PDB file of C-alpha atoms in Angstrom:
ATOM      1  CA  MET W   1       8.740 -25.356   7.817  1.00 68.00           C
ATOM      2  CA  GLN W   2       5.310 -22.947   6.789  1.00 78.00           C
ATOM      3  CA  LYS W   3       6.444 -19.190   6.585  1.00 94.00           C
ATOM      4  CA  LYS W   4       3.935 -16.424   6.931  1.00 97.00           C
ATOM      5  CA  TYR W   5       4.375 -13.123   4.233  1.00 98.00           C
ATOM      6  CA  ALA W   6       2.990  -9.413   3.783  1.00 98.00           C
ATOM      7  CA  LEU W   7       3.563  -7.937   0.978  1.00 98.00           C
ATOM      8  CA  VAL W   8       4.231  -4.587   0.672  1.00 98.00           C
ATOM      9  CA  THR W   9       4.053  -2.646  -2.961  1.00 98.00           C
ATOM     10  CA  GLY W  10       5.914   0.329  -3.425  1.00 96.00           C
ATOM     11  CA  ALA W  11       8.427  -0.238  -0.773  1.00 96.00           C
ATOM     12  CA  SER W  12      11.917   0.808  -1.384  1.00 95.00           C
ATOM     13  CA  ARG W  13      10.963   4.277   0.609  1.00 93.00           C
ATOM     14  CA  GLY W  14       8.541   6.486   3.073  1.00 94.00           C
ATOM     15  CA  ILE W  15       5.340   4.984   3.894  1.00 96.00           C
ATOM     16  CA  GLY W  16       5.693   1.604   2.383  1.00 97.00           C
ATOM     17  CA  LYS W  17       9.258   1.209   3.974  1.00 97.00           C
ATOM     18  CA  ALA W  18       7.973   2.192   7.355  1.00 97.00           C
ATOM     19  CA  ILE W  19       4.919  -0.441   7.018  1.00 98.00           C
ATOM     20  CA  ALA W  20       6.763  -3.190   5.832  1.00 98.00           C
ATOM     21  CA  VAL W  21       9.929  -2.670   8.455  1.00 98.00           C
ATOM     22  CA  LYS W  22       6.424  -2.832  11.083  1.00 98.00           C
ATOM     23  CA  LEU W  23       4.628  -5.347   9.589  1.00 98.00           C
ATOM     24  CA  ALA W  24       8.985  -7.088  10.260  1.00 98.00           C
ATOM     25  CA  SER W  25       9.476  -5.925  13.889  1.00 98.00           C
ATOM     26  CA  ASP W  26       5.398  -5.982  15.420  1.00 98.00           C
ATOM     27  CA  LEU W  27       4.460  -9.105  13.834  1.00 98.00           C
ATOM     28  CA  HIS W  28       7.092 -10.887  12.486  1.00 97.00           C
ATOM     29  CA  TYR W  29       5.955 -11.369   8.965  1.00 98.00           C
ATOM     30  CA  ASN W  30       8.806 -11.881   6.005  1.00 98.00           C
ATOM     31  CA  ILE W  31       8.519  -9.486   4.128  1.00 98.00           C
ATOM     32  CA  LEU W  32       7.867  -9.556   0.312  1.00 98.00           C
ATOM     33  CA  LEU W  33       9.165  -6.049  -0.414  1.00 98.00           C
ATOM     34  CA  ASN W  34       7.947  -4.878  -4.256  1.00 98.00           C
ATOM     35  CA  TYR W  35       9.918  -1.972  -6.146  1.00 97.00           C
ATOM     36  CA  ASN W  36       9.771   0.097  -9.763  1.00 95.00           C
ATOM     37  CA  SER W  37      14.036   1.344 -10.004  1.00 92.00           C
ATOM     38  CA  ASN W  38      15.252   2.210  -6.624  1.00 94.00           C
ATOM     39  CA  ASP W  39      18.314  -1.422  -5.943  1.00 95.00           C
ATOM     40  CA  ASN W  40      19.999   0.948  -3.576  1.00 96.00           C
ATOM     41  CA  ALA W  41      16.676   1.725  -1.859  1.00 96.00           C
ATOM     42  CA  ALA W  42      15.196  -1.364  -1.787  1.00 97.00           C
ATOM     43  CA  LEU W  43      18.195  -2.934  -0.455  1.00 97.00           C
ATOM     44  CA  GLU W  44      18.790  -0.966   2.501  1.00 97.00           C
ATOM     45  CA  THR W  45      15.009  -1.552   3.415  1.00 97.00           C
ATOM     46  CA  GLN W  46      16.316  -5.352   3.188  1.00 98.00           C
ATOM     47  CA  VAL W  47      18.959  -5.285   5.540  1.00 97.00           C
ATOM     48  CA  LEU W  48      17.200  -3.003   8.101  1.00 97.00           C
ATOM     49  CA  ILE W  49      14.078  -5.934   7.790  1.00 98.00           C
ATOM     50  CA  LYS W  50      16.463  -8.803   7.808  1.00 97.00           C
ATOM     51  CA  ALA W  51      17.501  -7.013  10.581  1.00 97.00           C
ATOM     52  CA  GLU W  52      14.309  -7.734  12.923  1.00 96.00           C
ATOM     53  CA  GLY W  53      15.267 -11.362  12.689  1.00 96.00           C
ATOM     54  CA  VAL W  54      12.549 -12.522   9.355  1.00 97.00           C
ATOM     55  CA  ASP W  55      13.078 -12.716   6.029  1.00 97.00           C
ATOM     56  CA  CYS W  56      12.704 -10.284   3.567  1.00 97.00           C
ATOM     57  CA  GLU W  57      12.430 -11.008  -0.667  1.00 97.00           C
ATOM     58  CA  LEU W  58      13.053  -8.364  -2.623  1.00 97.00           C
ATOM     59  CA  LEU W  59      10.213  -8.589  -5.720  1.00 97.00           C
ATOM     60  CA  LYS W  60      11.617  -5.412  -8.382  1.00 97.00           C
ATOM     61  CA  PHE W  61       8.243  -5.528 -10.910  1.00 97.00           C
ATOM     62  CA  ASP W  62       6.195  -2.398 -12.207  1.00 97.00           C
ATOM     63  CA  VAL W  63       2.722  -2.842 -10.558  1.00 98.00           C
ATOM     64  CA  SER W  64       0.808  -0.866 -13.144  1.00 97.00           C
ATOM     65  CA  ASN W  65       1.982  -3.862 -16.112  1.00 97.00           C
ATOM     66  CA  PRO W  66      -0.367  -6.712 -15.896  1.00 97.00           C
ATOM     67  CA  ASP W  67       1.656  -8.508 -17.573  1.00 97.00           C
ATOM     68  CA  GLN W  68       5.076  -8.231 -15.311  1.00 97.00           C
ATOM     69  CA  SER W  69       2.814  -8.020 -12.016  1.00 97.00           C
ATOM     70  CA  LYS W  70       1.239 -11.247 -12.405  1.00 96.00           C
ATOM     71  CA  GLU W  71       4.066 -13.506 -13.538  1.00 97.00           C
ATOM     72  CA  THR W  72       6.152 -12.319 -10.675  1.00 97.00           C
ATOM     73  CA  LEU W  73       3.870 -13.220  -7.893  1.00 97.00           C
ATOM     74  CA  GLU W  74       2.333 -16.671  -9.613  1.00 94.00           C
ATOM     75  CA  ILE W  75       6.572 -17.612 -10.004  1.00 96.00           C
ATOM     76  CA  TRP W  76       7.106 -16.228  -6.518  1.00 96.00           C
ATOM     77  CA  GLU W  77       3.788 -18.474  -5.390  1.00 94.00           C
ATOM     78  CA  LYS W  78       5.094 -21.455  -7.241  1.00 94.00           C
ATOM     79  CA  ASN W  79       8.351 -22.011  -5.895  1.00 95.00           C
ATOM     80  CA  ASN W  80       7.069 -20.917  -2.062  1.00 94.00           C
ATOM     81  CA  PRO W  81       4.313 -23.463  -2.013  1.00 91.00           C
ATOM     82  CA  GLU W  82       5.110 -23.660   1.917  1.00 91.00           C
ATOM     83  CA  SER W  83       4.355 -20.532   2.186  1.00 94.00           C
ATOM     84  CA  HIS W  84       1.883 -18.281   3.080  1.00 94.00           C
ATOM     85  CA  LEU W  85       0.727 -14.549   2.271  1.00 96.00           C
ATOM     86  CA  GLU W  86      -1.806 -13.664   4.428  1.00 97.00           C
ATOM     87  CA  VAL W  87      -1.454  -9.715   3.874  1.00 98.00           C
ATOM     88  CA  ILE W  88      -1.064  -7.200   0.673  1.00 98.00           C
ATOM     89  CA  VAL W  89      -0.667  -3.739   1.171  1.00 98.00           C
ATOM     90  CA  ASN W  90      -1.480  -1.547  -1.792  1.00 98.00           C
ATOM     91  CA  ASN W  91       1.166   1.261  -1.072  1.00 97.00           C
ATOM     92  CA  ALA W  92       2.855   2.099  -4.448  1.00 96.00           C
ATOM     93  CA  GLY W  93       1.488   5.629  -5.945  1.00 94.00           C
ATOM     94  CA  ILE W  94       3.183   8.603  -8.163  1.00 94.00           C
ATOM     95  CA  THR W  95       2.268  11.733  -8.493  1.00 93.00           C
ATOM     96  CA  LYS W  96       1.945  14.241 -11.461  1.00 95.00           C
ATOM     97  CA  ASP W  97      -0.074  16.807 -10.524  1.00 94.00           C
ATOM     98  CA  GLY W  98      -0.826  19.611 -12.388  1.00 95.00           C
ATOM     99  CA  LEU W  99      -3.992  21.305 -13.479  1.00 97.00           C
ATOM    100  CA  PHE W 100      -6.502  19.680 -15.078  1.00 96.00           C
ATOM    101  CA  LEU W 101      -7.416  21.498 -17.752  1.00 98.00           C
ATOM    102  CA  TRP W 102      -3.655  21.459 -18.769  1.00 97.00           C
ATOM    103  CA  MET W 103      -3.325  18.106 -18.262  1.00 97.00           C
ATOM    104  CA  LYS W 104      -1.615  15.594 -20.706  1.00 97.00           C
ATOM    105  CA  PRO W 105      -2.857  12.253 -21.269  1.00 97.00           C
ATOM    106  CA  GLU W 106       0.009  10.832 -20.206  1.00 97.00           C
ATOM    107  CA  ASP W 107      -0.344  11.887 -16.316  1.00 97.00           C
ATOM    108  CA  TRP W 108      -3.502  11.486 -16.226  1.00 98.00           C
ATOM    109  CA  ASN W 109      -3.208   7.541 -17.241  1.00 98.00           C
ATOM    110  CA  SER W 110       0.266   7.063 -15.655  1.00 97.00           C
ATOM    111  CA  VAL W 111      -1.129   7.920 -11.995  1.00 97.00           C
ATOM    112  CA  ILE W 112      -4.762   5.645 -12.856  1.00 98.00           C
ATOM    113  CA  ASN W 113      -2.903   2.573 -13.731  1.00 97.00           C
ATOM    114  CA  THR W 114       0.068   2.840 -10.824  1.00 97.00           C
ATOM    115  CA  SER W 115      -2.291   3.676  -8.008  1.00 94.00           C
ATOM    116  CA  LEU W 116      -5.371   1.948  -9.069  1.00 97.00           C
ATOM    117  CA  ASN W 117      -4.909  -0.347 -12.454  1.00 98.00           C
ATOM    118  CA  GLY W 118      -1.158  -1.575  -9.493  1.00 98.00           C
ATOM    119  CA  PHE W 119      -4.126  -2.227  -6.321  1.00 98.00           C
ATOM    120  CA  PHE W 120      -6.149  -5.046  -9.544  1.00 98.00           C
ATOM    121  CA  HIS W 121      -2.643  -6.171 -10.980  1.00 98.00           C
ATOM    122  CA  VAL W 122      -1.260  -6.661  -7.809  1.00 98.00           C
ATOM    123  CA  THR W 123      -4.367  -8.467  -5.563  1.00 98.00           C
ATOM    124  CA  GLN W 124      -6.497  -9.892  -7.583  1.00 96.00           C
ATOM    125  CA  PRO W 125      -3.555 -13.003  -8.901  1.00 95.00           C
ATOM    126  CA  LEU W 126      -3.158 -13.783  -5.284  1.00 96.00           C
ATOM    127  CA  LEU W 127      -6.000 -13.172  -3.901  1.00 97.00           C
ATOM    128  CA  LYS W 128      -7.430 -16.892  -4.688  1.00 95.00           C
ATOM    129  CA  ASN W 129      -4.685 -18.419  -1.916  1.00 94.00           C
ATOM    130  CA  MET W 130      -6.479 -16.088   0.428  1.00 96.00           C
ATOM    131  CA  LEU W 131      -9.195 -17.437  -0.282  1.00 97.00           C
ATOM    132  CA  THR W 132      -8.968 -21.226  -0.137  1.00 96.00           C
ATOM    133  CA  ARG W 133      -6.790 -20.364   2.920  1.00 95.00           C
ATOM    134  CA  ARG W 134      -9.653 -18.769   4.444  1.00 96.00           C
ATOM    135  CA  TYR W 135      -7.329 -15.020   5.634  1.00 97.00           C
ATOM    136  CA  GLY W 136      -6.104 -12.940   4.464  1.00 97.00           C
ATOM    137  CA  ARG W 137      -5.731  -9.479   5.617  1.00 98.00           C
ATOM    138  CA  ILE W 138      -5.972  -6.617   2.275  1.00 98.00           C
ATOM    139  CA  ILE W 139      -4.926  -2.836   3.027  1.00 98.00           C
ATOM    140  CA  ASN W 140      -4.703   0.027   0.639  1.00 98.00           C
ATOM    141  CA  ILE W 141      -2.942   2.788   0.889  1.00 98.00           C
ATOM    142  CA  VAL W 142      -5.507   5.707  -0.072  1.00 97.00           C
ATOM    143  CA  SER W 143      -5.264   9.459   0.490  1.00 95.00           C
ATOM    144  CA  LEU W 144      -7.042  12.094   1.943  1.00 93.00           C
ATOM    145  CA  SER W 145      -7.018  13.391  -1.826  1.00 93.00           C
ATOM    146  CA  GLY W 146      -8.935  10.862  -2.303  1.00 94.00           C
ATOM    147  CA  LEU W 147     -11.961  11.780   0.281  1.00 94.00           C
ATOM    148  CA  LYS W 148     -11.910  15.608  -0.560  1.00 92.00           C
ATOM    149  CA  GLY W 149     -10.590  15.870  -3.487  1.00 92.00           C
ATOM    150  CA  ASN W 150      -7.402  18.607  -4.898  1.00 90.00           C
ATOM    151  CA  ALA W 151      -6.797  21.148  -6.762  1.00 92.00           C
ATOM    152  CA  GLY W 152      -3.957  19.663  -8.543  1.00 94.00           C
ATOM    153  CA  GLN W 153      -4.108  16.336  -8.100  1.00 95.00           C
ATOM    154  CA  VAL W 154      -7.694  15.960 -10.288  1.00 97.00           C
ATOM    155  CA  ASN W 155      -6.123  12.373 -11.591  1.00 97.00           C
ATOM    156  CA  TYR W 156      -3.945  11.534  -7.589  1.00 97.00           C
ATOM    157  CA  SER W 157      -7.904  11.949  -6.520  1.00 97.00           C
ATOM    158  CA  ALA W 158      -9.157   9.913  -8.925  1.00 98.00           C
ATOM    159  CA  ALA W 159      -7.174   7.178  -8.705  1.00 98.00           C
ATOM    160  CA  LYS W 160      -6.901   7.170  -5.274  1.00 98.00           C
ATOM    161  CA  GLY W 161     -11.746   7.893  -4.779  1.00 98.00           C
ATOM    162  CA  ALA W 162     -11.342   5.021  -6.712  1.00 98.00           C
ATOM    163  CA  LEU W 163      -9.209   2.570  -4.600  1.00 98.00           C
ATOM    164  CA  ILE W 164     -11.561   3.437  -1.656  1.00 98.00           C
ATOM    165  CA  ALA W 165     -14.859   3.150  -3.260  1.00 98.00           C
ATOM    166  CA  ALA W 166     -12.571  -1.095  -4.750  1.00 98.00           C
ATOM    167  CA  THR W 167     -12.223  -1.455  -1.179  1.00 98.00           C
ATOM    168  CA  LYS W 168     -15.875  -1.250   0.674  1.00 98.00           C
ATOM    169  CA  ALA W 169     -16.800  -3.579  -2.898  1.00 98.00           C
ATOM    170  CA  LEU W 170     -14.031  -6.080  -2.683  1.00 98.00           C
ATOM    171  CA  ALA W 171     -15.076  -6.056   1.064  1.00 98.00           C
ATOM    172  CA  GLN W 172     -18.506  -6.767   0.689  1.00 98.00           C
ATOM    173  CA  GLU W 173     -17.192 -10.215  -2.198  1.00 98.00           C
ATOM    174  CA  ILE W 174     -14.823 -11.767   0.208  1.00 98.00           C
ATOM    175  CA  GLY W 175     -15.865 -11.019   3.935  1.00 97.00           C
ATOM    176  CA  LYS W 176     -17.208 -14.775   4.243  1.00 97.00           C
ATOM    177  CA  ARG W 177     -13.775 -16.013   3.710  1.00 97.00           C
ATOM    178  CA  LYS W 178     -12.847 -14.364   6.870  1.00 97.00           C
ATOM    179  CA  VAL W 179     -10.487 -11.939   3.885  1.00 98.00           C
ATOM    180  CA  THR W 180     -10.539  -7.990   5.356  1.00 98.00           C
ATOM    181  CA  VAL W 181      -9.563  -5.438   2.794  1.00 98.00           C
ATOM    182  CA  ASN W 182      -9.867  -1.614   4.323  1.00 98.00           C
ATOM    183  CA  ALA W 183      -7.930   1.813   3.392  1.00 98.00           C
ATOM    184  CA  VAL W 184      -5.468   3.963   5.238  1.00 98.00           C
ATOM    185  CA  ALA W 185      -6.296   7.247   3.788  1.00 96.00           C
ATOM    186  CA  PRO W 186      -2.905   9.173   4.932  1.00 95.00           C
ATOM    187  CA  GLY W 187      -2.701  13.589   5.485  1.00 92.00           C
ATOM    188  CA  PHE W 188       0.496  15.472   5.163  1.00 90.00           C
ATOM    189  CA  ILE W 189       2.991  12.588   6.296  1.00 91.00           C
ATOM    190  CA  THR W 190       7.065  13.711   6.138  1.00 88.00           C
ATOM    191  CA  SER W 191       8.647  11.650   3.158  1.00 72.00           C
ATOM    192  CA  ASP W 192       9.918  12.082  -0.345  1.00 68.00           C
ATOM    193  CA  MET W 193       6.746  13.346  -1.502  1.00 62.00           C
ATOM    194  CA  SER W 194       5.743  16.062   0.469  1.00 55.00           C
ATOM    195  CA  ALA W 195       9.588  17.048   0.710  1.00 58.00           C
ATOM    196  CA  GLU W 196       8.767  20.358  -1.860  1.00 66.00           C
ATOM    197  CA  PHE W 197       5.521  21.045   0.426  1.00 64.00           C
ATOM    198  CA  ASP W 198       5.723  24.214   2.214  1.00 69.00           C
ATOM    199  CA  GLU W 199       5.626  22.674   5.845  1.00 69.00           C
ATOM    200  CA  LYS W 200       4.714  25.564   7.908  1.00 76.00           C
ATOM    201  CA  GLU W 201       2.525  26.714   6.068  1.00 79.00           C
ATOM    202  CA  LEU W 202       0.729  24.196   5.625  1.00 81.00           C
ATOM    203  CA  LYS W 203       0.795  22.833   9.361  1.00 83.00           C
ATOM    204  CA  LYS W 204      -1.319  25.607  10.510  1.00 84.00           C
ATOM    205  CA  HIS W 205      -4.115  24.427   8.892  1.00 87.00           C
ATOM    206  CA  ILE W 206      -3.675  21.166  11.197  1.00 90.00           C
ATOM    207  CA  PRO W 207      -5.151  21.216  14.595  1.00 91.00           C
ATOM    208  CA  LEU W 208      -2.420  18.868  15.998  1.00 93.00           C
ATOM    209  CA  ASN W 209       0.035  21.073  13.956  1.00 90.00           C
ATOM    210  CA  ARG W 210       2.183  19.455  12.240  1.00 91.00           C
ATOM    211  CA  PHE W 211       3.142  16.914   9.863  1.00 91.00           C
ATOM    212  CA  GLY W 212       2.766  13.057  10.230  1.00 93.00           C
ATOM    213  CA  GLU W 213       5.870  10.131  10.287  1.00 95.00           C
ATOM    214  CA  ALA W 214       5.326   7.202   7.426  1.00 95.00           C
ATOM    215  CA  GLU W 215       6.543   4.665  11.564  1.00 97.00           C
ATOM    216  CA  GLU W 216       2.692   6.097  12.809  1.00 97.00           C
ATOM    217  CA  VAL W 217       1.256   5.483   9.715  1.00 97.00           C
ATOM    218  CA  GLY W 218       2.935   1.591   9.665  1.00 97.00           C
ATOM    219  CA  ASP W 219       1.754   1.738  13.083  1.00 98.00           C
ATOM    220  CA  LEU W 220      -1.913   2.017  12.478  1.00 98.00           C
ATOM    221  CA  VAL W 221      -1.858  -0.687   9.307  1.00 98.00           C
ATOM    222  CA  VAL W 222       0.513  -3.430  11.827  1.00 98.00           C
ATOM    223  CA  PHE W 223      -3.129  -2.957  13.643  1.00 98.00           C
ATOM    224  CA  LEU W 224      -5.326  -3.346  10.753  1.00 98.00           C
ATOM    225  CA  ALA W 225      -3.033  -6.556   9.531  1.00 98.00           C
ATOM    226  CA  SER W 226      -3.277  -8.281  12.689  1.00 98.00           C
ATOM    227  CA  LYS W 227      -5.642 -10.302  14.396  1.00 96.00           C
ATOM    228  CA  LYS W 228      -6.691  -7.409  16.566  1.00 97.00           C
ATOM    229  CA  ALA W 229      -8.160  -6.525  13.525  1.00 98.00           C
ATOM    230  CA  SER W 230     -10.591  -8.961  12.378  1.00 97.00           C
ATOM    231  CA  TYR W 231     -14.162  -7.286  12.881  1.00 98.00           C
ATOM    232  CA  ILE W 232     -12.721  -4.657  10.641  1.00 98.00           C
ATOM    233  CA  THR W 233     -13.985  -4.656   7.196  1.00 98.00           C
ATOM    234  CA  GLY W 234     -14.158  -1.960   4.636  1.00 98.00           C
ATOM    235  CA  GLU W 235     -13.016   0.630   5.926  1.00 98.00           C
ATOM    236  CA  VAL W 236     -11.496   3.809   5.692  1.00 97.00           C
ATOM    237  CA  ILE W 237      -9.372   5.144   8.777  1.00 97.00           C
ATOM    238  CA  SER W 238      -8.071   8.772   8.265  1.00 96.00           C
ATOM    239  CA  ILE W 239      -4.384   8.987   9.175  1.00 96.00           C
ATOM    240  CA  ASN W 240      -4.850  13.523   9.282  1.00 93.00           C
ATOM    241  CA  GLY W 241      -3.589  14.729  12.500  1.00 92.00           C
ATOM    242  CA  GLY W 242      -7.223  16.854  12.103  1.00 92.00           C
ATOM    243  CA  LEU W 243      -6.988  17.786   8.673  1.00 87.00           C
ATOM    244  CA  TYR W 244     -10.362  16.947   6.870  1.00 75.00           C
ATOM    245  CA  SER W 245     -11.347  20.274   4.673  1.00 51.00           C
TER     246      SER W 245
END
């Protein structure tokens, strides 16, 4: 029996976790849950996903490592010839904030390697089968920082801005094969990544006067992953409560 899967990277916590659970509950996809280090969080998320009546396999690898990513994904495909991977959500990303003037090379490289190169390391090995089957959804989680830039985040803004450009270019390459490529650009979302932000002060600048919830990002990703979004590709959709500058 053919099983349909969605892969979500960086999905043990936060926005990735919410996306994975929503894909399971709303679209009934079996989930490939990628994570890098937090075993306990991944296992907890796996339980939530399985409670939706679908399967959830944990794939522990570092998306910034090309060999590890390629090997893990190729082994999964080889061991699951009857399974169709229909959705890839490139969510894994890290921040190493600091002023550009004093930024260390390792802080620049690690952010680029995870957020931008991770997209390449995960998507490229899986793309051939999507194109052969003439169906697929690739959804890249970018950021408001990649659209307008953000002081103290030149590395993160560079990675997400480049991922936005890659989204648009890849969409033009593969649209004829009915594989869509879109990006979702969250603003301030309640998560571990925003835990140290001054929410009271920042929400004054947000027209909707609050931070977003990870589940709201999940709802948008579910729409883009569904058949309802068949004519949307190459788009960057902001989810930021109206915060543009």
